[in-house]
Short mmCIF file of C-alpha atoms and ligand atoms in Angstrom, two decimals:
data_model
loop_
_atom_site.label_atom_id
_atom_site.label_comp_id
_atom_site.label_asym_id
_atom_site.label_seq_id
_atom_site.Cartn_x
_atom_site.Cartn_y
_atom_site.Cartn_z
CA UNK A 63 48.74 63.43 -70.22
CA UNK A 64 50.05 59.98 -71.02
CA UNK A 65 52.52 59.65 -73.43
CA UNK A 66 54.00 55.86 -74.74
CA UNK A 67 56.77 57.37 -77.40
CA UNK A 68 59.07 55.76 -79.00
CA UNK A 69 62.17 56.10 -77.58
CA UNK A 70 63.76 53.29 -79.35
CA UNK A 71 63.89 54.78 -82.85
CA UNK A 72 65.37 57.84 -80.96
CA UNK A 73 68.12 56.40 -78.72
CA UNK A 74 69.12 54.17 -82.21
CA UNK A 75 70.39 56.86 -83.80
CA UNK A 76 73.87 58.01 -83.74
CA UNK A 77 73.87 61.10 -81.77
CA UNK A 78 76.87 63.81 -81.99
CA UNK A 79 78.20 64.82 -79.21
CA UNK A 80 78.98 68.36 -77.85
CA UNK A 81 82.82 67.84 -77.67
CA UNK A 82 82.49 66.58 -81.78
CA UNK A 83 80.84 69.58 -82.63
CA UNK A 84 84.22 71.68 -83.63
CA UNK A 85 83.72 75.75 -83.57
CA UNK A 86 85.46 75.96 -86.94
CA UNK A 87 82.90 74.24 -88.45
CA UNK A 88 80.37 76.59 -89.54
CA UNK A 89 76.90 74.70 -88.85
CA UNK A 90 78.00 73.58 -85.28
CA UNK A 91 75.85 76.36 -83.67
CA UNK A 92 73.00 75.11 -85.68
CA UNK A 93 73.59 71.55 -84.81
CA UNK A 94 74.33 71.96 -81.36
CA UNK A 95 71.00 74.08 -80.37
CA UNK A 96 69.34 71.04 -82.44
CA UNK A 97 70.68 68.44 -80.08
CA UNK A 98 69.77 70.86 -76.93
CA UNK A 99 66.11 70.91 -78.34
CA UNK A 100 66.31 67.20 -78.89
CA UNK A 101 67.41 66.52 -75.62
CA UNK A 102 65.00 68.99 -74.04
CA UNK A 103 62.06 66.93 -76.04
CA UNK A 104 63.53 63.43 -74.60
CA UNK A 105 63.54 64.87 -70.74
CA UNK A 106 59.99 66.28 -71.57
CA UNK A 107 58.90 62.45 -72.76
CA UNK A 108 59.98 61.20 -70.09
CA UNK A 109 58.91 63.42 -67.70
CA UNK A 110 55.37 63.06 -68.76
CA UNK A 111 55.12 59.58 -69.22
CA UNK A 112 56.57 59.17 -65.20
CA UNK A 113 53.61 59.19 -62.76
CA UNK A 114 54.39 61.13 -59.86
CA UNK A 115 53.33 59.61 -56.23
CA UNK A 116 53.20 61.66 -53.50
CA UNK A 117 53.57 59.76 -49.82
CA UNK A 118 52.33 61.67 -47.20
CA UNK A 119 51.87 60.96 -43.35
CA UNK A 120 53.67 62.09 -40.24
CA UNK A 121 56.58 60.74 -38.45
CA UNK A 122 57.06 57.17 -38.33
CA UNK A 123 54.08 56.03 -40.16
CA UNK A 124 55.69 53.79 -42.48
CA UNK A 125 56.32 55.66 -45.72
CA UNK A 126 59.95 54.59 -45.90
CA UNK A 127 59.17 50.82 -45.42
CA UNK A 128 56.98 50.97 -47.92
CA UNK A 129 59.30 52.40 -50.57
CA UNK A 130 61.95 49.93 -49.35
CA UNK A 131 59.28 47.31 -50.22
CA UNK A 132 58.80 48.55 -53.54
CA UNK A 133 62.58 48.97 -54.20
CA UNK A 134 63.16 45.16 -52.64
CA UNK A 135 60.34 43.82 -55.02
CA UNK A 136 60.59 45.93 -58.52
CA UNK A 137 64.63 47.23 -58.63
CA UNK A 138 65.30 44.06 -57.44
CA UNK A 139 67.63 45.33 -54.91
CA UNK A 140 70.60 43.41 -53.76
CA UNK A 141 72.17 44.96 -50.98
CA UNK A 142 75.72 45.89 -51.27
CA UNK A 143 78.39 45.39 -48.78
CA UNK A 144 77.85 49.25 -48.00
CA UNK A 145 74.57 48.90 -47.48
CA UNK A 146 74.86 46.08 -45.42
CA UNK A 147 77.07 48.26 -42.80
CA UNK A 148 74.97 50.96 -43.21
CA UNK A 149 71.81 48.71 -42.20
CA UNK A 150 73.82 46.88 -39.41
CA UNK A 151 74.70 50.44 -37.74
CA UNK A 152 71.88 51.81 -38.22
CA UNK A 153 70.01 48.75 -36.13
CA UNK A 154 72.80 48.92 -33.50
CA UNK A 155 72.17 52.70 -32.75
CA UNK A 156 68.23 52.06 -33.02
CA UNK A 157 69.36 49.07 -30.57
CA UNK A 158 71.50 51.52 -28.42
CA UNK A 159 68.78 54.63 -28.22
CA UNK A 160 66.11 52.32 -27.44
CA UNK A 161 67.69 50.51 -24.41
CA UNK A 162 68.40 53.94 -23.15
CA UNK A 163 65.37 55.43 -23.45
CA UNK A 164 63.41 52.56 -21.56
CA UNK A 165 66.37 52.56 -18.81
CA UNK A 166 65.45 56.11 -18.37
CA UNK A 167 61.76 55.74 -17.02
CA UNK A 168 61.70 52.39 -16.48
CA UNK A 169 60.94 51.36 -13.18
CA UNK A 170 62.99 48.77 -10.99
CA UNK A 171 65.67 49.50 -8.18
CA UNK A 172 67.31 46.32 -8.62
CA UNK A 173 68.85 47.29 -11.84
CA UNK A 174 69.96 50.71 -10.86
CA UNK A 175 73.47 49.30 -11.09
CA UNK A 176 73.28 48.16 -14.82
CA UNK A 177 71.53 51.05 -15.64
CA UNK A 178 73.70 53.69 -14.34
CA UNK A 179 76.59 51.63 -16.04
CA UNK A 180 74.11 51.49 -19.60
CA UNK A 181 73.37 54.81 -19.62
CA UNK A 182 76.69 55.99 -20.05
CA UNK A 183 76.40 54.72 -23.27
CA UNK A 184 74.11 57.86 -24.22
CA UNK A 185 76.95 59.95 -25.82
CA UNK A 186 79.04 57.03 -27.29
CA UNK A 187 79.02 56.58 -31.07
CA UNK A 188 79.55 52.71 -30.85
CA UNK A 189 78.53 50.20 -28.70
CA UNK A 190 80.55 47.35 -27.23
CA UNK A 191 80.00 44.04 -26.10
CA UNK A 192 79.86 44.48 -22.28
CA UNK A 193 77.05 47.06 -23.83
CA UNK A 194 74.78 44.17 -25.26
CA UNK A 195 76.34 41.58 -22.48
CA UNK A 196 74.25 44.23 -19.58
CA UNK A 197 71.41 45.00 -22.25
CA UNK A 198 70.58 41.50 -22.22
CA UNK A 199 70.16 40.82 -18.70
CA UNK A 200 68.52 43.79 -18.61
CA UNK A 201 65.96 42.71 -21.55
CA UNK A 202 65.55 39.23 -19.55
CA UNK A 203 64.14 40.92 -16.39
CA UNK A 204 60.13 40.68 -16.35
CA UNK A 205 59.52 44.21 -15.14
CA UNK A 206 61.56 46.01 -18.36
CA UNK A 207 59.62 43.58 -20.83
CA UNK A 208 56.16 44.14 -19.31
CA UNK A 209 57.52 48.38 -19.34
CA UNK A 210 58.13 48.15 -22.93
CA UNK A 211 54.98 46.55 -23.73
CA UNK A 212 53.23 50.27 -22.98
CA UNK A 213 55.95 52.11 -24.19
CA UNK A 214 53.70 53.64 -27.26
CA UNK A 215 52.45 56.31 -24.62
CA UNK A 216 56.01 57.53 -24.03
CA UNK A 217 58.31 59.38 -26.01
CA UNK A 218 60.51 58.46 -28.94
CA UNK A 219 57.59 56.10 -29.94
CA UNK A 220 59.06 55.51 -33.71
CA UNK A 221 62.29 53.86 -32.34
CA UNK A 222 60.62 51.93 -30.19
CA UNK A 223 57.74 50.42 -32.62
CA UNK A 224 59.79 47.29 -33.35
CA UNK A 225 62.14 47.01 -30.41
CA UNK A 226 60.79 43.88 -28.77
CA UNK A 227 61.77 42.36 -32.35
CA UNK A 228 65.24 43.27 -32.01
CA UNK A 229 66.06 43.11 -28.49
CA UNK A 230 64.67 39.20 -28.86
CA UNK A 231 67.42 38.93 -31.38
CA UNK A 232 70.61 41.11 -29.90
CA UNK A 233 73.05 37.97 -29.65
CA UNK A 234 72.98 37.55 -33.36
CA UNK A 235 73.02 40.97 -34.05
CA UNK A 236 75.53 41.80 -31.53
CA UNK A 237 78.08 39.41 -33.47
CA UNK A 238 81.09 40.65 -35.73
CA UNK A 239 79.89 39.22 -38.73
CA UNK A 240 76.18 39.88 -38.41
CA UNK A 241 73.99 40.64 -41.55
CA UNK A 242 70.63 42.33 -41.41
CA UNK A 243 67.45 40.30 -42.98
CA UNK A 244 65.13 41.69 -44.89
CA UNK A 245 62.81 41.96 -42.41
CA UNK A 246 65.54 43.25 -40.03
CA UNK A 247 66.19 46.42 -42.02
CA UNK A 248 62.40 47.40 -43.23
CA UNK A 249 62.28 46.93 -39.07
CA UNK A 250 64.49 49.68 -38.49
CA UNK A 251 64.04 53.52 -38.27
CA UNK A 252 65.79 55.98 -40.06
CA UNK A 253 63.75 59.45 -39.79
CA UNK A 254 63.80 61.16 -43.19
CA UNK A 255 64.55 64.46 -43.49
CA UNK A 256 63.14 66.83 -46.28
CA UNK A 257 61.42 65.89 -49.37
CA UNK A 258 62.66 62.32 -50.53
CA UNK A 259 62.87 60.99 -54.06
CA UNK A 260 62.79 57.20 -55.08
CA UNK A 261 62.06 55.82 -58.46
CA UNK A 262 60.60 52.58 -59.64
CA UNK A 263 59.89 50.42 -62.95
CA UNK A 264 56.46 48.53 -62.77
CA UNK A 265 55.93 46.99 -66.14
CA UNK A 266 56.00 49.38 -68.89
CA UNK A 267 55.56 52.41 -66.48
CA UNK A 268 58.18 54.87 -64.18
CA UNK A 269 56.89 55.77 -61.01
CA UNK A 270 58.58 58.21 -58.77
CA UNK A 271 57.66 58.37 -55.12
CA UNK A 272 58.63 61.33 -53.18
CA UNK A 273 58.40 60.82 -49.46
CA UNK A 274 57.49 64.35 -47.84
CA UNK A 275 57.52 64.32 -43.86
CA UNK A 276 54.36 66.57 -43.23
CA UNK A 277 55.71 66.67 -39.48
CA UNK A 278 58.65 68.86 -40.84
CA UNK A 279 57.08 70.89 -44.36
CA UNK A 280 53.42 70.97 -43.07
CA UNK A 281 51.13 71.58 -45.83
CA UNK A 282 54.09 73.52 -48.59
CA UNK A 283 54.36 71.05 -50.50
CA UNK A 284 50.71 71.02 -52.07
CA UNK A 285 51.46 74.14 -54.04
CA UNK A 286 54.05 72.10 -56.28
CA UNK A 287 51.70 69.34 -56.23
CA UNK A 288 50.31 70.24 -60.08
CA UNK A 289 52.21 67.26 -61.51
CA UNK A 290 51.03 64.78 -58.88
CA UNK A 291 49.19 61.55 -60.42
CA UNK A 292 47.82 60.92 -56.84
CA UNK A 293 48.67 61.33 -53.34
CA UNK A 294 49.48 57.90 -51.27
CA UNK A 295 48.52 59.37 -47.56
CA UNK A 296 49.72 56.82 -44.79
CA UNK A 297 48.04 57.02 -41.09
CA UNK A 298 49.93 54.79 -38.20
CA UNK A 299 46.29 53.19 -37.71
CA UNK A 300 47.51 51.96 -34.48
CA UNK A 301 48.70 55.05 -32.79
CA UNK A 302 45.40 55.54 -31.41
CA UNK A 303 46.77 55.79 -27.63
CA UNK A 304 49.85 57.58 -28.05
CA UNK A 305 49.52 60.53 -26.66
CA UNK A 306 50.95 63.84 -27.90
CA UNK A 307 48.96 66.58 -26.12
CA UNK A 308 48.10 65.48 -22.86
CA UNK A 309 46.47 69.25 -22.17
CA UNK A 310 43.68 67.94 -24.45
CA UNK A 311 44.15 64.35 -24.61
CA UNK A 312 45.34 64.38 -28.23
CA UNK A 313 46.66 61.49 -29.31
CA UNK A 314 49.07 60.58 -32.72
CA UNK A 315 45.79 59.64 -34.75
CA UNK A 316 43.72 62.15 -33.80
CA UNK A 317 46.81 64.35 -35.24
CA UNK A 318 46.64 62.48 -38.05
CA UNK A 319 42.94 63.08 -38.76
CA UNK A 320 43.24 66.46 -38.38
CA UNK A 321 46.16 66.90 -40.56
CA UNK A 322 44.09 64.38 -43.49
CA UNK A 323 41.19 66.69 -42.74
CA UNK A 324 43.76 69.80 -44.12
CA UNK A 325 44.92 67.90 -47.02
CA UNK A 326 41.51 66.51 -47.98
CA UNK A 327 40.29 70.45 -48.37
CA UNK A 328 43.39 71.55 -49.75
CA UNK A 329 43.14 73.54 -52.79
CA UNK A 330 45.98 72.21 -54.73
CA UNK A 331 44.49 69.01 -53.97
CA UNK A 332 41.18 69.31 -55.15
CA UNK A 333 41.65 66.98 -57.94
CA UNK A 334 44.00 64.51 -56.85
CA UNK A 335 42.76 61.31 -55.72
CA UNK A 336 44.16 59.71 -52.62
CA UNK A 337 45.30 56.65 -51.32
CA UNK A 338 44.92 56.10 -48.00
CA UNK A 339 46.80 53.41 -46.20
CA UNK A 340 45.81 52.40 -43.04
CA UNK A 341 49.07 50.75 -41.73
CA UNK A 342 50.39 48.97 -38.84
CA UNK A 343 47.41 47.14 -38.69
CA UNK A 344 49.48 44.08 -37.19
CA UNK A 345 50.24 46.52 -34.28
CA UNK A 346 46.91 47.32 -33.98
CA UNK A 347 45.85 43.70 -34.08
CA UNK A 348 48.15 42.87 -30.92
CA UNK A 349 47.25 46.04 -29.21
CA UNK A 350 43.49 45.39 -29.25
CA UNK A 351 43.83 41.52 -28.27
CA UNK A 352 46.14 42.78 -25.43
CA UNK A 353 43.22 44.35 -24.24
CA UNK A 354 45.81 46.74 -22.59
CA UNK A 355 44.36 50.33 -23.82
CA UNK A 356 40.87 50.10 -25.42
CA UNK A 357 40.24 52.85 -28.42
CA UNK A 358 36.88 53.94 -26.62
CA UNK A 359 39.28 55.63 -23.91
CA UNK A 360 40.71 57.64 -27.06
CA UNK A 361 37.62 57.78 -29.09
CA UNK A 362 34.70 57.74 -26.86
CA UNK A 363 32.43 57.37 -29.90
CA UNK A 364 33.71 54.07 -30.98
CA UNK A 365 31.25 52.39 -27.99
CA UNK A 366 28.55 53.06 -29.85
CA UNK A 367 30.11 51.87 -33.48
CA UNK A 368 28.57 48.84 -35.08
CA UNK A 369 30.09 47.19 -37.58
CA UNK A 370 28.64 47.47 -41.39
CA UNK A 371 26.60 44.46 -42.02
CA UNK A 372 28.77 43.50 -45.00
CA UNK A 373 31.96 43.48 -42.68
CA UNK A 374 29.90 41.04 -40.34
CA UNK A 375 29.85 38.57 -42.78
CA UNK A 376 33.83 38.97 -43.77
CA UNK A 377 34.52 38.08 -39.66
CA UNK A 378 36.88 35.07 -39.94
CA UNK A 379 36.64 34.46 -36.08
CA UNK A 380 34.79 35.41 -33.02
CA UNK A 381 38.27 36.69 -31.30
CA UNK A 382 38.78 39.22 -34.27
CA UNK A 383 35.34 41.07 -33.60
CA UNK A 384 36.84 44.00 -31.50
CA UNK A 385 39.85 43.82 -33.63
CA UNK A 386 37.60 44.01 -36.52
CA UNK A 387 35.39 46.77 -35.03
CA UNK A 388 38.72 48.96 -34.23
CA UNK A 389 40.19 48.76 -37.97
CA UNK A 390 36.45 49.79 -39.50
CA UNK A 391 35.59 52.54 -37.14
CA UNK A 392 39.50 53.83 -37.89
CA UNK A 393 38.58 53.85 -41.74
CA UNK A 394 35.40 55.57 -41.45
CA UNK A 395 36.76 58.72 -39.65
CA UNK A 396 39.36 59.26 -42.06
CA UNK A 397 36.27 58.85 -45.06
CA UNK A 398 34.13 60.23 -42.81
CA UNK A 399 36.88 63.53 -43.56
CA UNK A 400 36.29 62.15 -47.77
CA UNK A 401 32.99 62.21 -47.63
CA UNK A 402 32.79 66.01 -46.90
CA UNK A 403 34.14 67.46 -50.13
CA UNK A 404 34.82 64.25 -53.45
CA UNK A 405 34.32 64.09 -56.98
CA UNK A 406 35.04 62.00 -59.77
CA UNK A 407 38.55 63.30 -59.98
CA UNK A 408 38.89 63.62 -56.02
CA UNK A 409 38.26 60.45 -54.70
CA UNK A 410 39.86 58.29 -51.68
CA UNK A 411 40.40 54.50 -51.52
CA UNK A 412 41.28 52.97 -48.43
CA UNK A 413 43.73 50.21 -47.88
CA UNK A 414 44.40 48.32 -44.60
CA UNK A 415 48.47 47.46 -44.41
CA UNK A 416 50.88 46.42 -42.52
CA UNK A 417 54.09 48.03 -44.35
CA UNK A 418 56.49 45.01 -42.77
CA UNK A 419 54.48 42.21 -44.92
CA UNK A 420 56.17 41.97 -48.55
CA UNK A 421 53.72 39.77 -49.74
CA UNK A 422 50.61 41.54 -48.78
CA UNK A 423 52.37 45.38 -49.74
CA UNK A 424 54.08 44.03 -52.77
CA UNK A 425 50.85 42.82 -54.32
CA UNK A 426 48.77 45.82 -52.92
CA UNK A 427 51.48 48.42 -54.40
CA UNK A 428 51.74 47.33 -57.47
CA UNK A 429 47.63 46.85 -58.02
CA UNK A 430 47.05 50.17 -56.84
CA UNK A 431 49.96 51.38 -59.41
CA UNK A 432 48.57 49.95 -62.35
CA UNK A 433 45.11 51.31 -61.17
CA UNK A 434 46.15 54.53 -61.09
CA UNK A 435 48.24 54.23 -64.99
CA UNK A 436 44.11 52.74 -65.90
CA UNK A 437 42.60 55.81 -64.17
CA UNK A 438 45.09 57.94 -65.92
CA UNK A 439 44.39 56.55 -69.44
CA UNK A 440 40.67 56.66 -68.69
CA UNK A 441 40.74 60.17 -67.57
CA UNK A 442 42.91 60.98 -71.08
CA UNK A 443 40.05 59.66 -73.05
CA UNK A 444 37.65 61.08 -70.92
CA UNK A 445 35.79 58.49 -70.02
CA UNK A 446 36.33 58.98 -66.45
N1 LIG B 255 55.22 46.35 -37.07
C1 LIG B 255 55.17 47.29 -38.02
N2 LIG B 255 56.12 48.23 -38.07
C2 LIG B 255 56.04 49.17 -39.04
C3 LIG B 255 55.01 49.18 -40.02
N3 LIG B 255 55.20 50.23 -40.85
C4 LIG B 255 56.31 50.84 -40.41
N4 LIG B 255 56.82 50.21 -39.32
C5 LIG B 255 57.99 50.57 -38.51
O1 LIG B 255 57.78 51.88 -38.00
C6 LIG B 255 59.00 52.62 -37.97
C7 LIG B 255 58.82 53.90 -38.77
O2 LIG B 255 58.60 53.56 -40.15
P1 LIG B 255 59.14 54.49 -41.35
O3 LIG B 255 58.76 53.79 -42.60
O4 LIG B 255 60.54 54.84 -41.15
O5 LIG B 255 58.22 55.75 -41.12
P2 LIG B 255 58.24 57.12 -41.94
O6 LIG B 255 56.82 57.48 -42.18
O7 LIG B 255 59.11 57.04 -43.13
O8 LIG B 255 58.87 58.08 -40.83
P3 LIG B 255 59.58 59.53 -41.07
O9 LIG B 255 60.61 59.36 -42.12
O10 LIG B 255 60.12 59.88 -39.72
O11 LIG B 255 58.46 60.44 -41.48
C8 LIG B 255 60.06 51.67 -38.55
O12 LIG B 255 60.74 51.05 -37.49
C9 LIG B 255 59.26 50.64 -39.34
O13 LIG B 255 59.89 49.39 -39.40
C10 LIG B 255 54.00 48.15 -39.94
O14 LIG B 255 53.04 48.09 -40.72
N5 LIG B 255 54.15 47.25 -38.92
MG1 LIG B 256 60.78 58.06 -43.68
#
C-alpha cells in the first residue's frame, strides 16, 4: 500500500524523551508505552511508504555500478578523503590481480624475466613503483595486449572487464597523489558479499535497493521477497562467450538464462514485476564489431534470427546490423523465459544498458523508478 502521511505535523511536536520520563512520576509508564507506540507507527509509515528494489544477477554483472550511479546522481555523493583511499586501493589491487593473472597464461618467452620478477607480487599487500615501472613495459608489448583482448574466456573475468581502461592509464594512477574519476571508480570491482542495502531519495519517494549476489544465496532470498515493489534482474548481455562449463559448453549467459528462467517461475515471485537490464551492451558492441567470437558459436540458433521489422527501421547504420541482431536475439531469450508464465501483476520490461554511462543509467533509473511509484498507485486504486 502507498502511504503519503504527514510527517511534518508529527516531527513538529515536542516529543519527551525516555531519559525525561522520571519513575517517580506516576503516569511515566503510561507515557512512555505511548511514545513506543508512536514511534512504532512512525517506523511503520515509513516503512510502507519506501519501495523496496530488489537487484538481482550473478557475479559481476553490474549491480553495484548501478547503485553507485544512483548514489552519484540522487545523494549527491561527494567523495570523502576516505573514500578516495579506499577507491585508489581498491583500483591498485584490481590493477595488481589483473597484471598477474594475464602474466600467468599469457604467452611470450621474452618476458619470462619481468614476469617471474611481477609475479612475486602475488602475495604482497602493496605495490611499488618498480611494480608499475615492469607492468608497463609489460602492457606496451603487442602480444600481452592482443592476450588480453580474449581474456573474457579465462578466469577471473570480472576483474578483468575494464582492465585495458586502467592499464592505458597506470602512470597517473601509479602517482602519490592520484585521485580516482568518476568513471575510474564505477570501473572498478569490488565483489559484494551477502545481501547489500543502499537507500535513495527520488523526488518525493525512498527507494531502497538491496543488492543480493544470486551466485552466493541462490534462489533464498525470494521467500522474504513479500515486501518487494519489483525485482531489477541484471544479465552481463555480453558474456555470451565466456565459458563456465566447458563439459557442456555453458557459457556465463546461458547461466544467466537459466537462473532468470528459476526466478521467472518462482513462487514468491509470481506477482512481482521485473526489470530486466540487459547491460554491458558497450562490451557487447566492441565484441561483435571485433568480429573475434561470433554469438552463433554460443547460440547456434541466432543464424537463423531475423531481426523484428520494427527494429529494422530503428538501424542507425549498416555497421550496427550484427550488433543490432546480437542485442535483439539476447532480449528475446530472456522474454522468450517471460512469455511462458505473465500477468498483469507479473510482467517484465526490458532495458538495454551499459551501467558505466551516467547519463544514459541516470535518466533510465530514475524513469523506471517513478514508473514503478505510478504502477504502484495504479495498482492501489485498482485500476491496474
Ligand atoms: N564496460 C562496462 N563495464 C561494466 C558495466 N557494468 C559493470 N561493469 C564493470 O563490471 C565489473 C563488475 O561490476 P559490478 O557492478 O561490481 O558487478 P556486481 O553485479 O555488483 O558483481 P558482484 O558484486 O560480484 O555480484 C566492474 O568492473 C564494473 O565496472 C558496463 O555496462 N560496461
Ligand atoms: Mg556487487
Amino acid at each position: 500500500m502507498w502511504c503519503c502521511g504527514n510527517q511534518q505535523e508529527e516531527s513538529e511536536q515536542e516529543e519527551p524523551t525516555m531519559e525525561s520520563l522520571s519513575n517517580s512520576d506516576p503516569g511515566s509508564e503510561r507515557r512512555a508505552s505511548k511514545m513506543i507506540e508512536k514511534q512504532i507507527r512512525k517506523d511503520k509509515k515509513a516503512y510502507r511508504s519506501t519501495q523496496r528494489l530488489q537487484l538481482v544477477g550473478l557475479d559481476g554483472s553490474g549491480k553495484t555500478t548501478l547503485i553507485r550511479q544512483m548514489k552519484l546522481l540522487h545523494n549527491n555523493e561527494l567523495m570523502s578523503d576516505r573514500k578516495q583511499a579506499k577507491a585508489r586501493d581498491l583500483i591498485r589491487t584490481n590493477i595488481q590481480k589483473a597484471v598477474i593473472l594475464i602474466l600467468k597464461s599469457a604467452p611470450g618467452d621474452h618476458l619470462n624475466e619481468t614476469r617471474t620478477k611481477l609475479l612475486a607480487y602475488e602475495d604482497t599487500d602493496k605495490v611499488d613503483e618498480a611494480f608499475y615501472t615492469m607492468a608497463s613495459e609489460v602492457w606496451a608489448d603487442s602480444t600481452i595486449k592482443e592476450f588480453v583482448k580474449h581474456v573474457e574466456v579465462r578466469g577471473g573475468y570480472e576483474v578483468l572487464n575494464n582492465i585495458d581502461y586502467f592499464l592505458d592509464r597506470m602512470a597517473a594512477i601509479a602517482k602519490a597523489d592520484y585521485i580516482p574519476s568518476r568513471m575510474d571508480v564505477l570501473k572498478s570491482y569490488t565483489p559484494t558479499t551477502g545481501i547489500f542495502e543502499t537507500q535513495i531519495q527520488i523526488e518525493q519517494t525512498v527507494f531502497s535497493l538491496h543488492e543480493v549476489n544470486c551466485g552466493q544465496t541462490g534462489s533464498r532470498w525470494t521467500q522474504y521477497s513479500q515486501d518487494v515493489t519489483a525485482v531489477i534482474f541484471v544479465a552481463d548481455a555480453s558474456s555470451y562467450d565466456v565459458i563456465i562449463n566447458p563439459a557442456k559448453g555453458l557459457t556465463l549467459l546461458h547461466e544467466t538464462l537459466i537462473y532468470f528462467h528459476s526466478l521467472w517461475n518462482d513462487p514468491n515471485l509470481k506477482q512481482k514485476s521485473v526489470i530486466l537490464f540487459l547491460n554491458k551492451q558497450d562490451c557487447l558492441e566492441k565484441k561483435i564489431k571485433s568480429k573475434r567470437s561470433h554469438l552463433s558459436w554460443f547460440f547456434p540458433e541466432f543464424s537463423k534470427y531475423k531481426l523484428p521489422p520494427n527494429i529494422v527501421t530503428e538501424l542507425d547504420h549498416p555497421k550496427n546490423v550484427e550488433y543490432f541482431g546480437a542485442k535483439y536475439f539476447i532480449r528475446d531469450c530472456f522474454l522468450q523465459i517471460a512469455q511462458e508464465d505473465c500477468n498483469m501483476s507479473h510482467q517484465c520490461y526490458s532495458h538495454f544498458t551499459s551501467a558505466i554511462d551516467t547519463d544514459n543509467i541516470g535518466k533510465l533509473l530514475t524513469n523506471c523508478c517513478r514508473d514503478i511509484v505510478q504502477r504502484v498507485h495504479l495498482r492501489m486504486h485498482e485500476i491496474l
